[in-house]
Every structure is written in structure tokens, then in C-alpha cells.
XYZ file of C-alpha atoms in Angstrom:
568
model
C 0.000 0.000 0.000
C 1.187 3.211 -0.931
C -0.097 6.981 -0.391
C 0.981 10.666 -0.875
C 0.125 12.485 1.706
C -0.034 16.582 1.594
C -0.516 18.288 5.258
C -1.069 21.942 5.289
C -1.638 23.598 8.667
C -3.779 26.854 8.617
C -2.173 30.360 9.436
C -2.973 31.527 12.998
C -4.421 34.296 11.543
C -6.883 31.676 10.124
C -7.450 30.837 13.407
C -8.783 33.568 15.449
C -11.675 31.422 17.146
C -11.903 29.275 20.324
C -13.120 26.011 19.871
C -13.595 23.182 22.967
C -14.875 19.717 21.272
C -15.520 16.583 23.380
C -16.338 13.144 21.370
C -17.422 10.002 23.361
C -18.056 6.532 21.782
C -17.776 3.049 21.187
C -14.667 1.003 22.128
C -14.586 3.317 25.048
C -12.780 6.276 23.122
C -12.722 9.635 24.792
C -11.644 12.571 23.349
C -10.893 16.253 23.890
C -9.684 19.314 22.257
C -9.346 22.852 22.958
C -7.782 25.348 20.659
C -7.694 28.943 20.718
C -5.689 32.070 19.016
C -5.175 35.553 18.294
C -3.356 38.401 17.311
C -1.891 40.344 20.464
C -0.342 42.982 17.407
C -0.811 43.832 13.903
C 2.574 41.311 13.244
C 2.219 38.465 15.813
C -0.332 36.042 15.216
C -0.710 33.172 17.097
C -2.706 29.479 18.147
C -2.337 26.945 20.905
C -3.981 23.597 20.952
C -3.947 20.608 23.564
C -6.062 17.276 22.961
C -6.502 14.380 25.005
C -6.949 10.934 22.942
C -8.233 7.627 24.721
C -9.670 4.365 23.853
C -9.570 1.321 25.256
C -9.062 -0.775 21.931
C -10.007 -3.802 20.704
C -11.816 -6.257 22.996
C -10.729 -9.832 22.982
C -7.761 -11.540 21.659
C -7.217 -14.620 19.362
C -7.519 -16.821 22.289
C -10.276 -15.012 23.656
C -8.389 -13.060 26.104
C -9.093 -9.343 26.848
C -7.186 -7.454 24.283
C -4.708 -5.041 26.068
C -4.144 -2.485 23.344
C -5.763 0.701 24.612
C -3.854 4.066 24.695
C -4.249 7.162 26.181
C -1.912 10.371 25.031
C -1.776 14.352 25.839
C -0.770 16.523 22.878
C 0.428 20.377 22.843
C 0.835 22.237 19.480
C 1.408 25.435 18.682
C 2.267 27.730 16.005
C 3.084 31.508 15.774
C 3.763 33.859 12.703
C 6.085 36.915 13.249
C 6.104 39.784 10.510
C 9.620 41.232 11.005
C 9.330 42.998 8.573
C 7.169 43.478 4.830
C 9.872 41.244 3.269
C 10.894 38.907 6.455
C 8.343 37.373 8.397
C 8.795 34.097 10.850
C 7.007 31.162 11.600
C 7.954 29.155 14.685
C 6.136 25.762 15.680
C 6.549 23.398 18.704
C 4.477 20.269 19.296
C 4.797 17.898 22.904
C 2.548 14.504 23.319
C 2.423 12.348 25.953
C 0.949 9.296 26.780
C 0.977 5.177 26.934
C 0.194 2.642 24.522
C -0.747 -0.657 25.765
C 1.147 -3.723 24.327
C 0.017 -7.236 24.706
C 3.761 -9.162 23.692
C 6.906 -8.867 23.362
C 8.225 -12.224 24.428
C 6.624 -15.940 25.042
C 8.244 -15.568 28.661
C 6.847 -11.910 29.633
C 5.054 -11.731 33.114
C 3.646 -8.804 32.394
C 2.701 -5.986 29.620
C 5.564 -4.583 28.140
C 3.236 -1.101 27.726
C 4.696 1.923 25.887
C 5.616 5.293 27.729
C 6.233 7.935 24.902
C 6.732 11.780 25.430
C 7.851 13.215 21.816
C 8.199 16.973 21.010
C 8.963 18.756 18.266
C 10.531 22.399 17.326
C 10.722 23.879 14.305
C 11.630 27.768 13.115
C 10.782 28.657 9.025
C 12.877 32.034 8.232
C 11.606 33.691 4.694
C 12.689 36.549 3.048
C 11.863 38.024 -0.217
C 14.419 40.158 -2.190
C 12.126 41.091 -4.450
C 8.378 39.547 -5.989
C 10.627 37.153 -7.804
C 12.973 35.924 -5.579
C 13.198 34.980 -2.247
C 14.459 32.559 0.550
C 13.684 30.319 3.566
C 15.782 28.892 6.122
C 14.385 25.947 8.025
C 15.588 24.293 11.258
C 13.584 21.683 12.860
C 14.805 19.526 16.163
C 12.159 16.239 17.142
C 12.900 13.962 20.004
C 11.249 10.626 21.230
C 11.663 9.278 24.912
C 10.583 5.717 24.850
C 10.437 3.646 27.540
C 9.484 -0.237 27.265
C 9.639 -2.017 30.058
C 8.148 -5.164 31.333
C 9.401 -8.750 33.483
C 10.286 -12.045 31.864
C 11.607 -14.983 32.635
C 14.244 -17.477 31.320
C 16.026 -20.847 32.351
C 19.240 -19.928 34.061
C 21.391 -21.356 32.044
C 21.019 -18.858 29.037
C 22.492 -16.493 31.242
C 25.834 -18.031 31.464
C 29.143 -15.942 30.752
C 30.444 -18.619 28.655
C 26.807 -19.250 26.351
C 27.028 -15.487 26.198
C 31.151 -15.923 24.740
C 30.284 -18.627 22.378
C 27.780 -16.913 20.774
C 30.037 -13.795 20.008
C 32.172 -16.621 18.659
C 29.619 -19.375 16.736
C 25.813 -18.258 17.323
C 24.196 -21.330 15.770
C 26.847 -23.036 18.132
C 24.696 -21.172 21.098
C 21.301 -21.367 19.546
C 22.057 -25.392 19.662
C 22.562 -25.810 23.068
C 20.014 -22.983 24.151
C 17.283 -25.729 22.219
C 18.831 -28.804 23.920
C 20.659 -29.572 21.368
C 24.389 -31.051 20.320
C 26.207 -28.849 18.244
C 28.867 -29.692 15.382
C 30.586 -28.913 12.385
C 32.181 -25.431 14.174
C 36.282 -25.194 14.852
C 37.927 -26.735 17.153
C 37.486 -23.674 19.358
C 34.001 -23.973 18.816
C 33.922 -27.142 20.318
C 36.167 -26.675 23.301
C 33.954 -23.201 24.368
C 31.224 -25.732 23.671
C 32.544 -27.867 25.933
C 33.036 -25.337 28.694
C 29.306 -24.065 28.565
C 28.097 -28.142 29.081
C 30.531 -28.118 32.085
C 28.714 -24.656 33.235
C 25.737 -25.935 33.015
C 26.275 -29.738 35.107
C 27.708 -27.379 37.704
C 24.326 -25.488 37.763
C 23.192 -28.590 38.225
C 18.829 -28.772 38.083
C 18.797 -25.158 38.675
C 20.099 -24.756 35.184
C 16.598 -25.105 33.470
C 14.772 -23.503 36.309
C 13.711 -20.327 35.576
C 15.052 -17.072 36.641
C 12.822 -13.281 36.364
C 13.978 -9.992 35.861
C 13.369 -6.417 34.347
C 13.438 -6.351 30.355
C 13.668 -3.188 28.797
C 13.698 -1.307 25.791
C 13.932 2.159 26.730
C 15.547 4.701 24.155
C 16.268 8.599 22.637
C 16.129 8.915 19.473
C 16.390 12.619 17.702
C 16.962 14.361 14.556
C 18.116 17.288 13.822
C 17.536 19.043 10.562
C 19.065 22.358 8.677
C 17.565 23.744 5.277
C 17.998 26.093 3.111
C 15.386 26.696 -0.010
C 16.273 29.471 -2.722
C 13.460 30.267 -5.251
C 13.918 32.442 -8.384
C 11.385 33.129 -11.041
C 13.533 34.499 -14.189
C 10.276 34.723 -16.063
C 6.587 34.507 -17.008
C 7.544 30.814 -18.234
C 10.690 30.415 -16.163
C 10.900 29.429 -12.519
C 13.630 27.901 -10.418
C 13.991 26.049 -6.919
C 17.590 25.117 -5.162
C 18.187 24.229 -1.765
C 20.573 22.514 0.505
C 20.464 20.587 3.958
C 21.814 18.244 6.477
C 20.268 16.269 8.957
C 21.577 14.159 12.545
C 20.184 10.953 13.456
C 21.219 9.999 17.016
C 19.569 7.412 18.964
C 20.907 6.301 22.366
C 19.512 2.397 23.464
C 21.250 0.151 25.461
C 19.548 -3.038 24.198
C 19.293 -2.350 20.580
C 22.764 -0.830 20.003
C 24.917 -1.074 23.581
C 24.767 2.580 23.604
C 24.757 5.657 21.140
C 24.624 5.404 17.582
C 24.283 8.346 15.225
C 24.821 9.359 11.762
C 24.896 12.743 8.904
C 22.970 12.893 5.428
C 23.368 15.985 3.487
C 21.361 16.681 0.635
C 21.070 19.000 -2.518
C 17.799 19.246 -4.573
C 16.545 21.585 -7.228
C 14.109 21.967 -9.529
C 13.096 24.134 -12.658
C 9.809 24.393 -14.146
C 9.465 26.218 -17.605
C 5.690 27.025 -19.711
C 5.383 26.130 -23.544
C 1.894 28.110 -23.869
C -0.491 24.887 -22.479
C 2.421 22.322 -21.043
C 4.404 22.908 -18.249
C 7.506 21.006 -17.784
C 8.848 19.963 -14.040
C 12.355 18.710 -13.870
C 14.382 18.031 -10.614
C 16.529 15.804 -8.722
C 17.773 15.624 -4.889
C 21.593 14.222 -4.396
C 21.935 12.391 -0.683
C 24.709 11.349 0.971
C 25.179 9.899 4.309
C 28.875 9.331 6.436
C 28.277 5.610 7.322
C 25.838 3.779 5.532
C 26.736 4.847 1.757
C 29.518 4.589 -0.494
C 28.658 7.315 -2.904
C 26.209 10.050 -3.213
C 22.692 8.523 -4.256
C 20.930 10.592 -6.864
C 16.674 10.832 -7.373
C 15.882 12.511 -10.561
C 12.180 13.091 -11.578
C 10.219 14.804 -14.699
C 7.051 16.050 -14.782
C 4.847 17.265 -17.650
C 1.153 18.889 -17.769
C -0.688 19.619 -20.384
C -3.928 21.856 -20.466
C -6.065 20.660 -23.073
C -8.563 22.847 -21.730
C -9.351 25.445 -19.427
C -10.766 22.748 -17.063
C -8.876 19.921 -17.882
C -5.050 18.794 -17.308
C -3.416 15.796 -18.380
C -0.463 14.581 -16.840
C 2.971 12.402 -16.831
C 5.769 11.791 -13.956
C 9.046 9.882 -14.051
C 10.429 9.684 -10.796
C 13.157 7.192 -9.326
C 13.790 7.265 -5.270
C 15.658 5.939 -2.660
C 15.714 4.892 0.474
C 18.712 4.355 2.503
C 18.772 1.860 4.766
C 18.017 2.860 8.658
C 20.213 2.646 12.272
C 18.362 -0.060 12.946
C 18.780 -2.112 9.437
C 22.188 -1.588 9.508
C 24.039 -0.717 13.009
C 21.858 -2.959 15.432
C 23.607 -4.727 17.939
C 20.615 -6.274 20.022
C 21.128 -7.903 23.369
C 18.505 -7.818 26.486
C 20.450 -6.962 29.804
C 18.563 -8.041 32.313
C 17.932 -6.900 36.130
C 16.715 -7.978 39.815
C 17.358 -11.486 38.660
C 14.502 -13.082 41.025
C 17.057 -16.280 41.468
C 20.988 -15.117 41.165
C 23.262 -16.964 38.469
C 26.385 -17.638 39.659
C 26.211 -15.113 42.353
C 24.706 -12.477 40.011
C 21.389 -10.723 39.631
C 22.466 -8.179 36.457
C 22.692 -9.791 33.944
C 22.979 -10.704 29.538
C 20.960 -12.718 28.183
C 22.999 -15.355 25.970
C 22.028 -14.187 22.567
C 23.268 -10.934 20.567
C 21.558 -9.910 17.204
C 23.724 -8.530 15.574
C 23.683 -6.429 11.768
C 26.187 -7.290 9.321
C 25.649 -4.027 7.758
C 25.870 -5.044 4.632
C 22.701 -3.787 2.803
C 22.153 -1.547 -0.211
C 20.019 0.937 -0.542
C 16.474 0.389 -2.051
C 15.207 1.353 -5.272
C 11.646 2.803 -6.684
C 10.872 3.747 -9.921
C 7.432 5.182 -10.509
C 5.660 6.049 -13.607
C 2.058 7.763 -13.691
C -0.538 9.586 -16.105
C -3.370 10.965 -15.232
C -6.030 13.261 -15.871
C -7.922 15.834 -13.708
C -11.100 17.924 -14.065
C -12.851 20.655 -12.523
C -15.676 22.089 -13.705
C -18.581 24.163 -12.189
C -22.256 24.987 -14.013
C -24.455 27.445 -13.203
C -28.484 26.548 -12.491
C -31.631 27.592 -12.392
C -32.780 29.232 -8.379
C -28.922 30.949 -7.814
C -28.301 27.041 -7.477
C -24.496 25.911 -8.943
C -23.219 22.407 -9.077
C -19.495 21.276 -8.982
C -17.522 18.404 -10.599
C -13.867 17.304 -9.473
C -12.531 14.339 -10.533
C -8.780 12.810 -11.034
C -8.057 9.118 -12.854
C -4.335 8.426 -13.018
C -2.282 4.901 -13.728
C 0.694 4.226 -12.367
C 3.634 1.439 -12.286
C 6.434 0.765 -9.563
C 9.264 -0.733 -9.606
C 10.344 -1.248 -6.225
C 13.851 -3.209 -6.095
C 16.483 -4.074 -3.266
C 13.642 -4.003 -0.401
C 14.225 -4.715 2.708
C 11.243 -6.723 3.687
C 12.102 -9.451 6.481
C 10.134 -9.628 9.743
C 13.336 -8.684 12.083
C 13.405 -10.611 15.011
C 15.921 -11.090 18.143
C 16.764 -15.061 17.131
C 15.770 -14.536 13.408
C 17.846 -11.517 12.551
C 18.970 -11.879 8.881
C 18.092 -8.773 6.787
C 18.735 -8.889 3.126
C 17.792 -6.950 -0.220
C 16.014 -9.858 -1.866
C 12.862 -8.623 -1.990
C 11.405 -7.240 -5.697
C 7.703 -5.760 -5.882
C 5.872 -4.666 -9.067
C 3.292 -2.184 -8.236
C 0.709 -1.717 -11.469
C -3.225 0.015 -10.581
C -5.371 2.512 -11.093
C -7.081 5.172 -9.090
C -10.088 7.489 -9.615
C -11.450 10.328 -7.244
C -14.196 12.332 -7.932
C -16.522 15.034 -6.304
C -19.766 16.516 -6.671
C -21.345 19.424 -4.901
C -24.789 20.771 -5.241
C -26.606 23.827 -4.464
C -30.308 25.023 -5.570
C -31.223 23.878 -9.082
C -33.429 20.935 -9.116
C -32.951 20.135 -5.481
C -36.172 20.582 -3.371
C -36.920 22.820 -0.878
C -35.601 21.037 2.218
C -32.565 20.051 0.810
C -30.226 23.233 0.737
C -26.822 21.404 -0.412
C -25.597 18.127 -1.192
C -21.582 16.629 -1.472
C -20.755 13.357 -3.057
C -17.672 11.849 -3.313
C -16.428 8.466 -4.817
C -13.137 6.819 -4.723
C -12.129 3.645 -5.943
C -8.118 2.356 -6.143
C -6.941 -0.972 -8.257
C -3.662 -2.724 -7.341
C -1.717 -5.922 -8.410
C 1.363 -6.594 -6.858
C 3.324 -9.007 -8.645
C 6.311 -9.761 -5.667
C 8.532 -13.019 -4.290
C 8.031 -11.519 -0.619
C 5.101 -13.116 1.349
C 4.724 -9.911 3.610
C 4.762 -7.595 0.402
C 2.115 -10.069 -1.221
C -0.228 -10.236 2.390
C -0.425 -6.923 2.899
C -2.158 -5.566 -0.125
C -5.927 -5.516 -1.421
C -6.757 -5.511 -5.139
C -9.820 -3.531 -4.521
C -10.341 -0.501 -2.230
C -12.717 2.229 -2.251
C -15.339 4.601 -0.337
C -18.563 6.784 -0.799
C -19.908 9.770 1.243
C -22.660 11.682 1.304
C -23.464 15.055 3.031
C -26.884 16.318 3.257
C -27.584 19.941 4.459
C -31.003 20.273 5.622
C -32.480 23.418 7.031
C -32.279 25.179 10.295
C -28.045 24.108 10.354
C -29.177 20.085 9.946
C -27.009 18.183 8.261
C -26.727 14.005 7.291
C -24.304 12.142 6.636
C -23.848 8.641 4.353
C -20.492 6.728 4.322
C -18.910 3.515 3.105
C -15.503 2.555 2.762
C -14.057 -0.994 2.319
C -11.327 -3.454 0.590
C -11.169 -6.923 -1.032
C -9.262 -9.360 0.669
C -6.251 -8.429 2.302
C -4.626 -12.101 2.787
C -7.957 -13.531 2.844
C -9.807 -10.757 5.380
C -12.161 -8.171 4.103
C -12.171 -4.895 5.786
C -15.978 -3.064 5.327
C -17.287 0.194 7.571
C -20.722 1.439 7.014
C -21.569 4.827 8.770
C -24.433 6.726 9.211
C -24.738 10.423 10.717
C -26.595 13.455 11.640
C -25.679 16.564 13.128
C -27.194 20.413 13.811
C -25.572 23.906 14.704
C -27.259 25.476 17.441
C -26.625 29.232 17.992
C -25.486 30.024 21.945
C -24.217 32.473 23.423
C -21.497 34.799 21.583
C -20.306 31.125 19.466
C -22.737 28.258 18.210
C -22.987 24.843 19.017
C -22.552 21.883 17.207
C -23.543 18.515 18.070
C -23.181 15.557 16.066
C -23.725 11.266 16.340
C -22.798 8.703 14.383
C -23.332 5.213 13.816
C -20.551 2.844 12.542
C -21.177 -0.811 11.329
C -18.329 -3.419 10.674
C -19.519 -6.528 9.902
C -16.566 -8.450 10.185
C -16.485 -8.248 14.010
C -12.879 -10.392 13.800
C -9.922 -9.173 12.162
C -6.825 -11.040 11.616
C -3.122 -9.762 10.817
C -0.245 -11.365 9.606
C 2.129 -12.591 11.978
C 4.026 -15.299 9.894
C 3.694 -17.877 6.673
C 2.084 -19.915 9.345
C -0.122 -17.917 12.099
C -2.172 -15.202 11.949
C -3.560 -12.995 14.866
C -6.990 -12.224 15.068
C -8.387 -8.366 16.742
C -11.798 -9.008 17.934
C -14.930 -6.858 18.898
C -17.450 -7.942 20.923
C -19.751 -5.719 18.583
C -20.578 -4.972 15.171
C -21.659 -1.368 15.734
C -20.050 1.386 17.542
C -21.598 4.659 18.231
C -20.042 8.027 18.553
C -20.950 11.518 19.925
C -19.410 14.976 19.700
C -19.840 18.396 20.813
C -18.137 21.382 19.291
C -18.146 24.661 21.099
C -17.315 27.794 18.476
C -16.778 31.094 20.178
């Protein structure tokens, strides 16, 4: 599954209302949001927001257990705009959340939930200035950190805890994964074998306490931060001519004991541009970005991409992209060095309650980067007709085909004992996807209907891969419809369906149905709105391997929701 995303937050001088909104509904989710913001002076412009998110998840497990999967998180945001001057202005944003996500596993031994504790925040100042009406620039910093902490207590016979197991699997892994499974290795060096033989002489001097178990604190708490520095030059030499250069370079550091015995961090620098130029009805787009990082390449990777557009009317655009990208591959991919150091031992080894467990995973680092190379045409359409009673209706709609080539993926389930990442995964990505929109207004409508939105969307995909996570986790068939209905006296209705074909032999279907009215009170209005959601598949199963799936269950096949929005 792939998606483009565009995110565009409003100016705070957008923003110049309060607004308090409370939802409550099924699956016991709870939540709130305030935001409000203003203009102290003619150049400051400002708006705060802080939410509160809960739910309680789904409700049983595959084995019938209550699910433990709820979460409940804080979030801050905020975002001010600064006119230094009429050719400077500055635009500074900061973001904090809060908050725990349940988790039901992380190993088969866990005695309890190894639950997530996350506090992330986020700062970020955008510097512009203009030179003149055809040229200006922006300088971009941006700092994001993550404080994770995983922790949870497990327990494990005491003889994986042994110095020596913990030696010979530095030296010959399989040599320790064979006697961790009761086994007799062979086939190692001769220093294989005599480590060997010192772990089975550490283990008859454990005696039967060898395979009784031991308990202790697991955890996978870690930093992890980036730091980011850009700067973005546009020029527009003419009516037909425009031009976009820019530079940057980025620090990953993340700081975990148990995935990397410490601190790991690493530099990319980067150099994009791009130039667009206007033969009368087409408009060409061609650009590139150059990326290199200290550790984990060899050579500067470069991402070209062309564009074209073509008007062949004043309401209709075809178009055509090239585009080849790359993704490098992560800390984690390539500098793990994974090893659970375990405390408060409930039964001492050896004299010891700190302690390794046996097994390190360790990353060879030797990965290559991975390859996509997308084609796509399309066509969109806007056009908007006049009728009868001041009434106007709109059309929107966009059609496009595409095909990806998606090489040298990295698509292994990484695990602690099954640590072996590779680039030989391929995926061949060929579909189709149409959108379209309709709006309504007077005309042939009748009297109590005052407006009415449609839209459609329906995506086709084939995925022709030799991965069996690439192949599970895609659905030949996805789409939605919704319906808005705008009634009189600030009523409104709402329609909605949205749903897939199988996705590794699950269907995924939501029917919704909604109503909602304004009510005028006070100096703001009110809005209250309910909704009505229908799954029928009340069990959902994921992937977990070739040969089990796990199933998220509801003890309900409709869910209903309520919200109140305060405007003032």
C-alpha cells in the first residue's frame, strides 16, 4: 500500500476562534480538544492547541483473552507567525505529546505488559525573506525527540544467562542457539567445540537449577532525535521560467542500550533543485535531490524526476511523472547490535542478579540501498455549471495509472533469534485510481434540501512480488462513498462507506451513518453531532508469519459516537 500524503496547517491568523470539542463513543474512546488564538499585534499572530486521545481498543484476543491495546496520550501544538518585517516574516512551531500505549507481547516468557511510555516533542523555526516579488528565501531548522520507555518482566532458564553461552555466541551463534534448544552442536572449529565444551561443564555445575527459571526487568527504553538544517532558494527568471535550489543536512542519534549497547548516530546531506518552464499549455517539471550519508553509503545517491502537464482545456489537465527514489537503509537495518540486559534477577546466576541474556543480534551491515521507480498519467477535471434558483453544481474528478518498480527491499520480519536482513525482496506495483466530487446547491434540489456533497473513490492494485509480507499486505480492490446532506435550520446528514477486497484472505468493510445540527449560543454556536458505525466483520486477523495469523476481535458490530463542538 502506498499513499501521498499533503498536510497543510492553517495560518494563525486563520485561526482567530476558540473552539472546545468533546467526542465520546464506542470502544470506550474519549476525546478532547481545545484550541484557541489571536493576534496580540498587527505582526504576531498566534494558536495553541492541547487534545486528550483515549480508547480502550479492541476487545478480545485470538484466544479469547481481553485485548490489552488501549492508549491514552496528551498533545500540545502550537504555532506563531512573526512579521519582522514586509519582506521577512517568521514562523515558529513546537508540538509535545504524551501518553501510553498498551502492548500485549513482546516475548513468550513476559510476566507482564511490556506497555509503551512515549513523550515526543517537536521544534521547528521557518525564516523567509523576499528580495524582491521574484525571488526569495527560507531557512528551516527543525529539532524532534522521542523518549521511549518499554519495560516489562520475563523470565528465562538460568542457564542462558551463562558468561560462557554469552562468549560462544560472540564466537559461533548457531553453536549457542544449539545448546540454548537442547541440542548437540557440530561442524564449528575446534574452538568452537572446546567453548562448547566449557558451557556443558557450566551448566552440570548449575546442576537442576540450570533449566529452572530465573525473572527480571526487560527493557527497551531509548532517545532517538533528529536534527535538521535547510535552506530553499526560489527564483522566477520569467513569465515561463521558474527555479527552486536548496541545501540541507540532517543528525540521526539514537541512544539504546539493548538495541545498540549505547549511542549510535549518523549525517545525510542533501542538494535538490528543480526548474519548471511554460510552452503556452504544457508545463515542464524537472528536478533531482543528491543524498549522501557518512556511514551507511559509499557514494552520493541521486533521485531525478520529470514532470509534464498539459492543459487541453481550461478545465482539464493531463499529466505524466518519471520519478526514481531511494531509500537508505536505517540505524536499525544496519548498526543494530541487540542484546537484552537483564535486572533484579529473582534467582541469582552464579552469584549475580544483572545480567545478559545469551544471545546478541547482531547487523552485518551489509545492505544496499532500495530502489523505486514510478511512472504515472493521469487526468484531472474541474468544472462548475451554473443553475436555475442561484443554485451551482461542482464536478472534481482525477483518474491516473501508475507502475512501480520497487527493487532491493528490505522486507524481512526482524526478530531477536531470526535476525537476517537482506535486499532480496522485488515488488511490481501496477493500478489505477479514480477520485471524484460533486457538490450541489439550488437547481433541481427541493426545498428542504439546501446542499448536497458526493464523493467516490475507488483504487486498483496488483502486486506481482517473491516476498510473502509484500504479497499479504495488499488488497486488489479498495474504495469509499460519502454523502453530506444539508437540511435546514443548520441540519445536516451524513452517508459513508468505505471498504477493501481481501487483504490475505480478510475483508475490511465500515458502514456509517450520521446526523448533526448547529445550534446558535451564546457569543459562538454549538454543534452537536452522532454517528453510527457498522463493521460486519467483528474479527480481524493480521499477519504474523507464513504460518499464524492474529486475530483483533470486537465484541460488537456497531459502535456509536458523539461529539460536541463549542465555536466562540
Amino acid at each position: 500500500m502506498m499513499a501521498v500524503i499533503n498536510i497543510i496547517s492553517k495560518d494563525p491568523a486563520q485561526v482567530q476562534d476558540s473552539i472546545i470539542t468533546y467526542r465520546k463513543g464506542g470502544q470506550d474512546t474519549q476525546d478532547m480538544y481545545a484550541q484557541f488564538g489571536g493576534s496580540p499585534t498587527d505582526s504576531i499572530s498566534y494558536r495553541v492547541s492541547v487534545a486528550n486521545e483515549r480508547d480502550e481498543g479492541f476487545d478480545k484476543n485470538f484466544v479469547d483473552d481481553d485485548r490489552h491495546d488501549g492508549s491514552d496520550i496528551d498533545h500540545l501544538n502550537a504555532k506563531a507567525n512573526i512579521k519582522i518585517s514586509n519582506e521577512t516574516d517568521l514562523t515558529l512551531f513546537m508540538g509535545f505529546a504524551n501518553g501510553i500505549t498498551e502492548l500485549e507481547y513482546r516475548d513468550n516468557q513476559q510476566q507482564s505488559f511490556p506497555d509503551i511510555d512515549n513523550t515526543t516533542q517537536y521544534y521547528q523555526t521557518d525564516l523567509r525573506h523576499a528580495f524582491s516579488a521574484s525571488h526569495e528565501i527560507k531557512f528551516k531548522t527543525y529539532y524532534s525527540q522521542i523518549d521511549q520507555e518499554i519495560q516489562w518482566r520475563s523470565c528465562r532458564p538460568q542457564a542462558l544467562f551463562l558468561s560462557s553461552l554469552y562468549e560462544l555466541d560472540t564466537q559461533n551463534p548457531n553453536y549457542a542457539a544449539t545448546i540454548a534448544a537442547g541440542g548437540m552442536p557440530s561442524g564449528g572449529t575446534a574452538a568452537d567445540d572446546a567453548l562448547a565444551f566449557q558451557v556443558f561443564q557450566d551448566i552440570t555445575a548449575l546442576g537442576a537449577a540450570a533449566f529452572q527459571p530465573t525473572c527480571g526487568d526487560v527493557n527497551e527504553d531509548g532517545t532517538e532525535s533528529r536534527l535538521d538544517f535547510e535552506i530553499e532558494d526560489t527564483f522566477i527568471a520569467s513569465e515561463n521560467l521558474r527555479f527552486v535550489f536548496g541545501a540541507g543536512a540532517a543528525q540521526q542519534v539514537i541512544d539504546n542500550q539493548t538495541f545498540f549497547n549505547g549511542r549510535k548516530s549518523i549525517w545525510s546531506t542533501r542538494l535538490f533543485g528543480n526548474a519548471e518552464y511554460r510552452f503556452n499549455n504544457l508545463v515542464v517539471n524537472i528536478g533531482a535531490m543528491v543524498e549522501d550519508e557518512n556511514k551507511h553509503l559509499d557514494h552520493p545517491e541521486v533521485s531525478p524526476r520529470l514532470g509534464l502537464n498539459y492543459r487541453i482545456s481550461p478545465s482539464n489537465t493531463i499529466r505524466y511523472a518519471v520519478a526514481k527514489a531511494i531509500r537508505t537503509p536505517d540505524i536499525l537495518e544496519m548498526d543494530r547490535e541487540w542484546n537484552y540486559f537483564i535486572k533484579n534477577l529473582s534467582v541469582p546466576v552464579n552469584g549475580e542478579t544483572n545480567l545478559p541474556l545469551f544471545h546478541t543480534a547482531r547487523a552485518d551491515g551489509n545492505l544496499n540501498s532500495e530502489v523505486i521507480i514510478s511512472q504515472e498519467i493521469g487526468i484531472y477535471g474541474y468544472h462548475s455549471f451554473p443553475l436555475v434558483n442561484l443554485g451551482m453544481s461542482k464536478l472534481e474528478y482525477d483518474f491516473k495509472i501508475f507502475y512501480d518498480e520497487m527493487s532491493e527491499l528490505i522486507a524481512e520480519k526482524l526478530q531477536y533469534f531470526d535476525y537476517s536482513p537482506t535486499n532480496n525482496t522485488e515488488n511490481t506495483l501496477t493500478g489505477a485510481e479514480v477520485e471524484v466530487n460533486y457538490s450541489i446547491s439550488g437547481g433541481f434540489l427541493p426545498s428542504y434540501l439546501k446542499k448536497v456533497k458526493l464523493h467516490a473513490n475507488y483504487a486498483y492494485l496488483d502486486s506481482d512480488t517473491n516476498n510473502f509480507f509484500e504479497r499479504s499486505l495488499y488488497a486488489r480492490h479498495t474504495g469509499a462513498f460519502y454523502a453530506l446532506f444539508y437540511l435546514p435550520n443548520d441540519i445536516h446528514l451524513s452517508l459513508a462507506y468505505y471498504g477493501n477486497s481481501a487483504i490475505n484472505g480478510e475483508n475490511n468493510d465500515g458502514y456509517e451513518i450520521g446526523a448533526g445540527k448547529a445550534i446558535a449560543l451564546g457569543k459562538g454556536h454549538l454543534e452537536l453531532a452522532g454517528k453510527a458505525v457498522y463493521t460486519p466483520d467483528r474479527n480481524n486477523e493480521f499477519t504474523v508469519s507464513e504460518t499464524f495469523n492474529v486475530q483483533n476481535n470486537n465484541s460488537e458490530s456497531t459502535n456509536y459516537y458523539v461529539t460536541a463542538r463549542y465555536t466562540f
